Tab-separated table of C-alpha atoms (C1' of nucleotides) in Angstrom:
chain	number	residue	atom	x	y	z
U	234	MET	CA	0.000	0.000	0.000
U	235	ASP	CA	1.188	3.521	-0.759
U	236	ALA	CA	1.793	5.684	2.339
U	237	PHE	CA	-0.765	3.447	4.020
U	238	TYR	CA	-1.445	5.108	7.385
U	239	VAL	CA	-1.607	8.570	5.821
U	240	SER	CA	-3.951	7.289	3.095
U	241	VAL	CA	-6.269	5.818	5.737
U	242	GLU	CA	-6.299	9.155	7.577
U	243	LEU	CA	-7.116	11.012	4.335
U	244	ARG	CA	-10.212	8.856	3.834
U	245	ARG	CA	-11.807	10.502	6.858
U	246	ARG	CA	-10.079	13.873	6.438
U	247	PRO	CA	-10.283	14.483	2.680
U	248	GLU	CA	-9.728	18.211	3.213
U	249	LEU	CA	-6.065	17.342	3.938
U	250	ARG	CA	-5.448	15.857	0.490
U	251	GLY	CA	-2.493	17.473	-1.263
U	252	LEU	CA	-0.992	18.712	2.015
U	253	PRO	CA	2.140	17.408	3.719
U	254	VAL	CA	0.573	15.016	6.241
U	255	ILE	CA	2.705	13.203	8.809
U	256	VAL	CA	1.536	10.427	11.131
U	257	ALA	CA	3.698	10.529	14.240
U	258	GLY	CA	3.469	10.147	18.002
U	259	SER	CA	3.267	13.240	20.172
U	260	GLY	CA	5.864	12.682	22.906
U	261	PRO	CA	9.317	14.274	22.959
U	262	ARG	CA	10.805	11.023	21.711
U	263	ALA	CA	8.188	10.155	19.108
U	264	VAL	CA	9.156	9.148	15.583
U	265	VAL	CA	7.424	9.456	12.222
U	266	THR	CA	5.356	6.417	11.288
U	267	THR	CA	4.375	7.509	7.781
U	268	ALA	CA	4.676	10.685	5.724
U	269	SER	CA	2.572	11.627	2.701
U	270	TYR	CA	4.427	12.028	-0.590
U	271	GLU	CA	3.990	15.802	-0.243
U	272	ALA	CA	5.768	15.643	3.142
U	273	ARG	CA	8.513	13.418	1.742
U	274	ARG	CA	9.487	16.270	-0.581
U	275	PHE	CA	10.584	18.147	2.558
U	276	GLY	CA	12.882	15.269	3.443
U	277	VAL	CA	10.542	13.744	6.026
U	278	GLY	CA	10.637	9.939	6.174
U	279	SER	CA	9.656	6.964	8.302
U	280	ALA	CA	11.481	6.371	11.599
U	281	MET	CA	12.695	9.953	11.704
U	282	PRO	CA	12.353	11.732	15.078
U	283	ALA	CA	9.113	13.733	15.000
U	284	ALA	CA	10.958	16.787	16.310
U	285	ARG	CA	13.236	16.720	13.271
U	286	ALA	CA	10.238	16.274	10.971
U	287	ARG	CA	8.655	19.396	12.469
U	288	ARG	CA	11.789	21.400	11.761
U	289	LEU	CA	12.032	20.092	8.190
U	290	CYS	CA	8.347	20.610	7.494
U	291	PRO	CA	6.875	23.307	9.781
U	292	SER	CA	3.748	23.531	7.600
U	293	GLY	CA	3.117	19.781	7.963
U	294	VAL	CA	-0.137	18.449	9.411
U	295	PHE	CA	0.823	16.081	12.239
U	296	LEU	CA	-1.654	13.327	13.146
U	297	ALA	CA	-1.474	10.828	16.012
U	298	PRO	CA	-1.397	7.169	14.884
U	299	ASP	CA	-4.685	5.242	15.173
U	300	PHE	CA	-3.702	1.601	14.814
U	301	THR	CA	-7.191	0.278	15.449
U	302	CYS	CA	-8.330	2.106	12.330
U	303	TYR	CA	-5.286	0.977	10.288
U	304	ARG	CA	-5.843	-2.651	11.286
U	305	GLU	CA	-9.446	-2.448	10.118
U	306	ALA	CA	-8.413	-0.916	6.783
U	307	SER	CA	-5.764	-3.609	6.433
U	308	ARG	CA	-8.396	-6.314	6.953
U	309	GLU	CA	-10.542	-4.784	4.186
U	310	VAL	CA	-7.634	-4.839	1.737
U	311	MET	CA	-6.457	-8.350	2.637
U	312	ALA	CA	-10.000	-9.686	2.250
U	313	ILE	CA	-10.075	-8.379	-1.329
U	314	LEU	CA	-6.720	-10.053	-2.058
U	315	ARG	CA	-7.944	-13.376	-0.661
U	316	ALA	CA	-11.084	-13.200	-2.779
U	317	HIS	CA	-8.926	-13.253	-5.924
U	318	VAL	CA	-5.791	-15.189	-4.995
U	319	GLN	CA	-5.501	-18.392	-3.001
U	320	THR	CA	-2.073	-17.988	-1.398
U	321	VAL	CA	-1.618	-14.624	0.310
U	322	GLU	CA	1.279	-14.006	2.679
U	323	VAL	CA	0.533	-10.950	4.783
U	324	VAL	CA	3.600	-8.996	5.919
U	325	GLY	CA	2.624	-6.287	8.362
U	326	LEU	CA	-0.496	-4.165	7.911
U	327	ASP	CA	0.273	-2.755	4.483
U	328	GLU	CA	2.073	-5.409	2.479
U	329	ALA	CA	1.460	-8.889	1.113
U	330	TYR	CA	2.968	-11.408	-1.272
U	331	LEU	CA	0.580	-13.181	-3.646
U	332	GLU	CA	1.376	-16.485	-5.375
U	333	LEU	CA	0.303	-15.887	-8.973
U	334	THR	CA	1.708	-19.103	-10.440
U	335	GLY	CA	-1.050	-20.994	-12.229
U	336	LEU	CA	-3.313	-17.974	-12.725
U	337	PRO	CA	-4.334	-17.754	-16.394
U	338	ALA	CA	-3.781	-13.970	-16.576
U	339	PRO	CA	-1.668	-12.779	-13.630
U	340	HIS	CA	-1.046	-9.265	-14.948
U	341	ALA	CA	-4.710	-8.662	-15.715
U	342	THR	CA	-5.650	-10.087	-12.321
U	343	MET	CA	-3.363	-7.634	-10.572
U	344	ARG	CA	-4.682	-4.696	-12.610
U	345	LEU	CA	-8.184	-5.716	-11.622
U	346	LEU	CA	-7.178	-6.113	-7.977
U	347	THR	CA	-5.634	-2.672	-7.668
U	348	ARG	CA	-8.746	-1.089	-9.228
U	349	GLU	CA	-10.999	-3.006	-6.899
U	350	ILE	CA	-8.962	-2.034	-3.830
U	351	GLU	CA	-9.075	1.598	-4.854
U	352	GLN	CA	-12.820	1.552	-5.558
U	353	ALA	CA	-13.746	-0.386	-2.434
U	354	THR	CA	-11.413	1.263	0.072
U	355	GLY	CA	-10.185	4.483	-1.529
U	356	LEU	CA	-6.601	3.340	-0.916
U	357	GLY	CA	-3.833	3.183	-3.495
U	358	CYS	CA	-1.206	0.500	-3.861
U	359	SER	CA	1.785	-0.497	-5.950
U	360	VAL	CA	2.386	-3.863	-7.588
U	361	GLY	CA	5.601	-5.690	-8.421
U	362	ILE	CA	5.488	-8.938	-10.358
U	363	GLY	CA	8.467	-11.238	-10.664
U	364	PRO	CA	9.742	-14.812	-10.455
U	365	SER	CA	10.446	-14.505	-6.703
U	366	ARG	CA	9.430	-12.542	-3.654
U	367	LEU	CA	12.706	-10.625	-3.795
U	368	VAL	CA	12.198	-9.367	-7.373
U	369	ALA	CA	8.522	-8.621	-6.708
U	370	LYS	CA	9.304	-6.629	-3.577
U	371	VAL	CA	11.954	-4.419	-5.157
U	372	ALA	CA	9.812	-3.997	-8.290
U	373	SER	CA	6.822	-2.881	-6.215
U	374	ASP	CA	8.940	-0.219	-4.475
U	375	ALA	CA	10.518	1.002	-7.713
U	376	GLU	CA	7.749	3.270	-9.002
U	377	LYS	CA	5.643	4.142	-5.987
U	378	PRO	CA	3.004	5.491	-5.703
U	379	ARG	CA	0.545	3.620	-7.947
U	380	GLY	CA	3.399	1.660	-9.563
U	381	PHE	CA	2.975	-1.458	-11.682
U	382	VAL	CA	6.317	-3.056	-12.525
U	383	VAL	CA	6.936	-6.479	-14.051
U	384	LEU	CA	10.518	-7.783	-14.088
U	385	SER	CA	12.406	-11.001	-14.757
U	386	ARG	CA	15.412	-11.760	-12.541
U	387	GLY	CA	17.798	-10.675	-15.310
U	388	GLN	CA	15.913	-7.429	-15.848
U	389	ALA	CA	16.014	-6.722	-12.100
U	390	CYS	CA	19.800	-7.299	-12.022
U	391	GLU	CA	20.296	-4.956	-14.952
U	392	ARG	CA	17.917	-2.236	-13.812
U	393	PHE	CA	19.157	-2.057	-10.214
U	394	ALA	CA	22.873	-2.719	-10.812
U	395	PRO	CA	23.706	0.996	-10.302
U	396	ALA	CA	21.568	1.223	-7.130
U	397	GLY	CA	23.003	1.217	-3.614
U	398	CYS	CA	23.157	-2.151	-1.855
U	399	GLY	CA	20.578	-1.022	0.701
U	400	LEU	CA	17.883	-1.097	-1.981
U	401	VAL	CA	17.499	-4.816	-1.493
U	402	PRO	CA	15.613	-6.108	1.551
U	403	GLY	CA	17.939	-7.794	4.022
U	404	ILE	CA	20.766	-5.317	3.442
U	405	GLY	CA	20.192	-2.550	5.947
U	406	PRO	CA	22.116	0.614	6.771
U	407	ARG	CA	24.803	-1.172	8.809
U	408	THR	CA	25.624	-3.771	6.191
U	409	ALA	CA	25.494	-1.209	3.373
U	410	GLU	CA	28.004	0.915	5.304
U	411	ARG	CA	30.314	-2.066	5.839
U	412	LEU	CA	30.112	-2.817	2.115
U	413	ARG	CA	30.960	0.770	1.225
U	414	ALA	CA	33.933	0.593	3.582
U	415	ILE	CA	35.451	-2.139	1.385
U	416	GLY	CA	34.675	-0.267	-1.827
U	417	ILE	CA	31.386	-1.931	-2.764
U	418	HIS	CA	28.873	0.826	-3.480
U	419	THR	CA	26.329	-0.780	-5.817
U	420	LEU	CA	24.348	-3.977	-6.234
U	421	GLY	CA	26.201	-4.600	-9.484
U	422	ALA	CA	29.547	-4.397	-7.713
U	423	LEU	CA	28.301	-6.682	-4.937
U	424	ALA	CA	27.023	-9.259	-7.417
U	425	ALA	CA	30.363	-9.268	-9.232
U	426	ALA	CA	32.653	-9.170	-6.183
U	427	PRO	CA	35.036	-12.119	-5.663
U	428	ALA	CA	33.415	-14.472	-3.140
U	429	THR	CA	36.625	-15.099	-1.179
U	430	GLY	CA	37.279	-11.429	-0.536
U	431	LEU	CA	33.714	-10.895	0.596
U	432	ALA	CA	33.835	-13.941	2.859
U	433	ALA	CA	36.954	-12.560	4.566
U	434	HIS	CA	34.900	-9.576	5.736
U	435	PHE	CA	31.462	-11.092	6.321
U	436	GLY	CA	32.000	-14.803	6.849
U	437	VAL	CA	31.237	-17.477	4.261
U	438	ARG	CA	27.517	-17.769	4.919
U	439	MET	CA	26.683	-14.105	5.131
U	440	ALA	CA	28.841	-13.294	2.075
U	441	ALA	CA	26.992	-15.896	0.015
U	442	GLU	CA	23.644	-14.553	1.216
U	443	LEU	CA	24.599	-10.965	0.307
U	444	GLN	CA	25.557	-12.036	-3.201
U	445	ARG	CA	22.382	-14.056	-3.632
U	446	ARG	CA	20.373	-10.941	-2.832
U	447	ALA	CA	22.456	-8.741	-5.133
U	448	ARG	CA	21.797	-11.246	-7.938
U	449	PHE	CA	18.086	-11.344	-7.039
U	450	GLU	CA	18.263	-15.076	-6.376
U	451	ASP	CA	15.455	-16.130	-4.038
U	452	ALA	CA	13.738	-19.485	-3.839
U	453	VAL	CA	11.623	-18.932	-0.726
U	454	ALA	CA	8.004	-19.866	-1.435
U	455	VAL	CA	5.061	-17.640	-0.618
U	456	SER	CA	3.620	-19.080	2.592
U	457	GLU	CA	0.103	-18.463	3.764
U	458	GLN	CA	0.629	-18.321	7.490
U	459	ARG	CA	3.511	-16.833	9.418
U	460	LYS	CA	3.848	-18.438	12.823
U	461	VAL	CA	4.141	-16.060	15.747
U	462	ILE	CA	6.928	-17.198	18.072
U	463	SER	CA	7.117	-14.347	20.535
U	464	GLU	CA	5.095	-11.434	21.830
U	465	SER	CA	6.305	-8.391	23.714
U	466	ARG	CA	5.370	-5.018	25.161
U	467	GLU	CA	7.804	-2.172	25.587
U	468	VAL	CA	7.779	1.524	26.335
U	469	THR	CA	10.185	4.391	25.833
U	470	PHE	CA	9.923	6.978	28.603
U	471	ASP	CA	9.576	10.681	27.900
U	472	ARG	CA	12.353	11.095	30.459
U	473	ASP	CA	14.936	8.546	31.588
U	474	ILE	CA	14.105	6.790	34.849
U	475	SER	CA	16.594	5.780	37.561
U	476	ASP	CA	14.200	4.957	40.416
U	477	PRO	CA	14.150	1.122	40.749
U	478	VAL	CA	10.702	1.133	42.368
U	479	LYS	CA	9.265	3.135	39.491
U	480	LEU	CA	10.871	0.730	37.004
U	481	GLU	CA	9.324	-2.244	38.805
U	482	GLN	CA	5.871	-0.670	38.661
U	483	ILE	CA	6.220	0.014	34.944
U	484	LEU	CA	7.457	-3.509	34.307
U	485	GLU	CA	4.443	-4.928	36.159
U	486	GLY	CA	2.149	-2.840	33.989
U	487	LEU	CA	3.817	-4.113	30.808
U	488	VAL	CA	3.546	-7.694	32.074
U	489	ARG	CA	-0.171	-7.210	32.726
U	490	ARG	CA	-0.771	-5.856	29.218
U	491	LEU	CA	1.205	-8.678	27.640
U	492	CYS	CA	-0.423	-11.436	29.678
U	493	VAL	CA	-3.954	-10.199	29.034
U	494	ALA	CA	-3.216	-10.627	25.322
U	495	LEU	CA	-1.581	-14.031	25.764
U	496	VAL	CA	-4.435	-15.360	27.864
U	497	GLN	CA	-6.997	-14.068	25.378
U	498	GLN	CA	-5.175	-15.885	22.581
U	499	GLN	CA	-4.749	-18.964	24.789
U	500	ARG	CA	-1.008	-18.965	24.185
U	501	ARG	CA	1.860	-19.623	26.546
U	502	GLY	CA	5.624	-19.442	26.331
U	503	ARG	CA	8.613	-20.915	28.128
U	504	THR	CA	11.099	-18.087	27.720
U	505	ILE	CA	10.579	-14.842	29.644
U	506	GLY	CA	12.796	-11.916	28.750
U	507	ILE	CA	13.263	-8.274	29.591
U	508	LYS	CA	14.752	-5.518	27.458
U	509	ILE	CA	16.429	-2.439	28.827
U	510	ARG	CA	17.753	0.511	26.872
U	511	LEU	CA	19.958	2.824	28.908
U	512	ASP	CA	20.411	6.577	28.471
U	513	ASP	CA	23.505	5.917	26.311
U	514	PHE	CA	21.203	3.974	23.933
U	515	SER	CA	22.925	0.680	24.697
U	516	THR	CA	20.358	-2.118	24.670
U	517	HIS	CA	20.493	-5.097	27.013
U	518	THR	CA	18.359	-8.205	27.169
U	519	ARG	CA	18.092	-10.821	29.875
U	520	ALA	CA	16.076	-14.002	29.545
U	521	ARG	CA	15.226	-17.165	31.385
U	522	THR	CA	13.685	-20.340	30.047
U	523	LEU	CA	11.332	-22.233	32.318
U	524	ALA	CA	10.582	-25.936	32.384
U	525	GLN	CA	6.929	-25.203	31.590
U	526	ALA	CA	5.192	-22.684	29.366
U	527	VAL	CA	3.333	-19.934	31.231
U	528	SER	CA	1.052	-17.016	30.449
U	529	SER	CA	-0.173	-15.735	33.799
U	530	ALA	CA	0.918	-12.303	34.960
U	531	ASP	CA	2.135	-13.576	38.312
U	532	ARG	CA	4.425	-16.216	36.780
U	533	VAL	CA	5.726	-13.986	33.991
U	534	GLY	CA	5.966	-11.005	36.351
U	535	ALA	CA	7.980	-12.888	38.972
U	536	VAL	CA	10.607	-13.909	36.427
U	537	ALA	CA	10.682	-10.484	34.768
U	538	LEU	CA	11.176	-8.724	38.102
U	539	GLU	CA	13.932	-11.136	39.075
U	540	LEU	CA	15.710	-10.482	35.778
U	541	LEU	CA	15.396	-6.732	36.359
U	542	HIS	CA	16.812	-7.026	39.901
U	543	ARG	CA	19.694	-9.127	38.681
U	544	PHE	CA	20.535	-6.716	35.855
U	545	SER	CA	20.241	-3.744	38.178
U	546	PRO	CA	20.518	-0.960	35.559
U	547	PRO	CA	23.852	0.861	36.047
U	548	ARG	CA	22.565	4.024	34.331
U	549	PRO	CA	19.229	5.811	33.827
U	550	VAL	CA	16.790	3.762	31.752
U	551	ARG	CA	15.025	5.116	28.640
U	552	LEU	CA	13.192	1.962	27.534
U	553	LEU	CA	11.817	-1.031	29.341
U	554	GLY	CA	10.205	-4.085	27.767
U	555	VAL	CA	9.035	-7.604	28.513
U	556	ARG	CA	8.784	-10.539	26.123
U	557	VAL	CA	7.437	-14.075	26.170
U	558	ALA	CA	8.973	-16.377	23.554
U	559	GLY	CA	8.746	-20.005	22.551
U	560	LEU	CA	5.011	-19.507	22.182
U	561	ARG	CA	2.652	-22.350	21.614
U	562	ALA	CA	-1.099	-22.710	21.775
U	563	GLY	CA	-2.239	-23.376	25.348
U	564	ASP	CA	-5.020	-25.595	26.534
U	565	GLY	CA	-6.813	-22.818	28.363
U	566	GLY	CA	-6.367	-24.739	31.616
U	567	ALA	CA	-5.206	-23.494	34.982
U	568	GLN	CA	-2.153	-21.741	33.506
U	569	GLY	CA	-4.392	-20.023	31.021
U	570	GLN	CA	-6.337	-18.286	33.782
U	571	LEU	CA	-5.761	-14.584	33.911
U	572	THR	CA	-4.002	-13.618	37.094
U	573	LEU	CA	-3.145	-10.022	37.756
U	574	LEU	CA	-0.372	-8.714	39.905
U	575	PRO	CA	-1.570	-6.730	42.905
V	100	DT	C1'	17.881	17.425	19.214
V	101	DC	C1'	18.898	12.559	18.666
V	102	DT	C1'	17.007	7.733	17.511
V	103	DG	C1'	9.072	4.074	18.565
V	104	DG	C1'	6.870	-0.467	18.932
V	105	DG	C1'	6.493	-5.094	17.749
V	106	DG	C1'	8.350	-8.527	15.577
V	107	DT	C1'	12.024	-12.250	13.070
V	108	DC	C1'	16.376	-14.096	12.228
V	109	DC	C1'	21.404	-14.655	12.556
V	110	DT	C1'	25.855	-15.088	14.934
V	111	DC	C1'	28.667	-16.018	18.701
V	112	DT	C1'	29.552	-18.160	23.027
V	113	DG	C1'	29.008	-21.218	26.877
V	114	DT	C1'	27.131	-25.422	28.882
V	115	DC	C1'	25.792	-30.053	29.072
V	116	DG	C1'	25.074	-34.759	27.888
V	117	DA	C1'	25.816	-38.597	24.655
Z	150	DT	C1'	37.968	-43.890	33.915
Z	151	DC	C1'	39.500	-40.084	31.298
Z	152	DT	C1'	39.500	-37.193	27.188
Z	153	DG	C1'	37.855	-35.262	22.970
Z	154	DT	C1'	34.104	-34.298	19.826
Z	155	DC	C1'	29.715	-33.008	18.497
Z	156	DG	C1'	24.963	-31.513	18.568
Z	157	DA	C1'	21.283	-29.313	21.036
Z	158	DC	C1'	19.999	-25.646	23.536
Z	159	DA	C1'	20.094	-21.317	25.981
Z	160	DG	C1'	21.438	-16.588	26.415
Z	161	DA	C1'	23.086	-12.186	24.640
Z	162	DG	C1'	23.701	-8.865	21.127
Z	163	DG	C1'	22.699	-6.983	16.868
Z	164	DA	C1'	20.722	-6.243	12.163
Z	165	DC	C1'	16.725	-5.843	9.847
Z	166	DC	C1'	11.746	-5.344	8.583
Z	167	DC	C1'	6.999	-2.916	8.545
DNA sequence: TCTGGGGTCCTCTGTCGA
DNA sequence: TCTGTCGACAGAGGACCC
């Protein structure tokens, strides 16, 4: 979907169409979730601190995120996809891979789908069609908004050879920087680099994976259902917190929120973890695996608090989180009962 | 002036039992 | 009985994605 959250907001606030609209949190440490294409012309982009976005685009209309509304819009769109295509792999609220193999007229089907989505929901999207998820993904991003790009693997290699390595999913800012440091600036250069030299810097496995991506080689099938293996709740404070009692109270609140969700879904997990980001932005995790899967707030909370005590933050804390991993469906029995901390 | 929330996956390291 | 090897698993950190 093109600028999805902003587009959903514009459905109910059409008077904002054509303006630089930015969906972002309101706190001092909020970041931009989505920016309209008008706002992007000011240099505003996703994950940018909202304060910086305000400086770059003082005339921008800032809206608070409404995820309940975005989830509903996402459901509408995904339902349309499923009505036309059997295998749909949903990735987040605004993206999906469709398996088109076997369809008599895949291009026409996708043209029809985009029209139907637009007519039914008022939301625009971009389509990339290719022999793999990797080609399709990069193709769909290539001509946003309202793009429709069809590429073979060879065409993708040729078209994106001059592009930076970070264009391809799986090569993020860190890896792109490391590549630049050894003189590899483009996907073409990465694809053509000697494997041994690359392996010396990245290890054999990672080097091979980087080159596979640069050559747009991808054999991963479109899968209908992604299995959730962990669930977490975390919060960044407006101001760093040093008071251990205050941190405990916040952790208990996070545990309650997480466990309410787990119990509702009748899921339990064996591994309980906490996440702490200190004022120097260093991030630390501590985890413990139990003999039995749990979901109740008293069991999860006891472990989480113990982990927090043991870590004993040496500096002020800016983020605190709790996570339950190794999830599996529960039986809704005694452990599934909701128990709240006092 | 800094840098969200909720996830997945990979690598490295240490431990433990076969 | 001792030693070395290997795989499984856990824990920690980090990169990446939407």
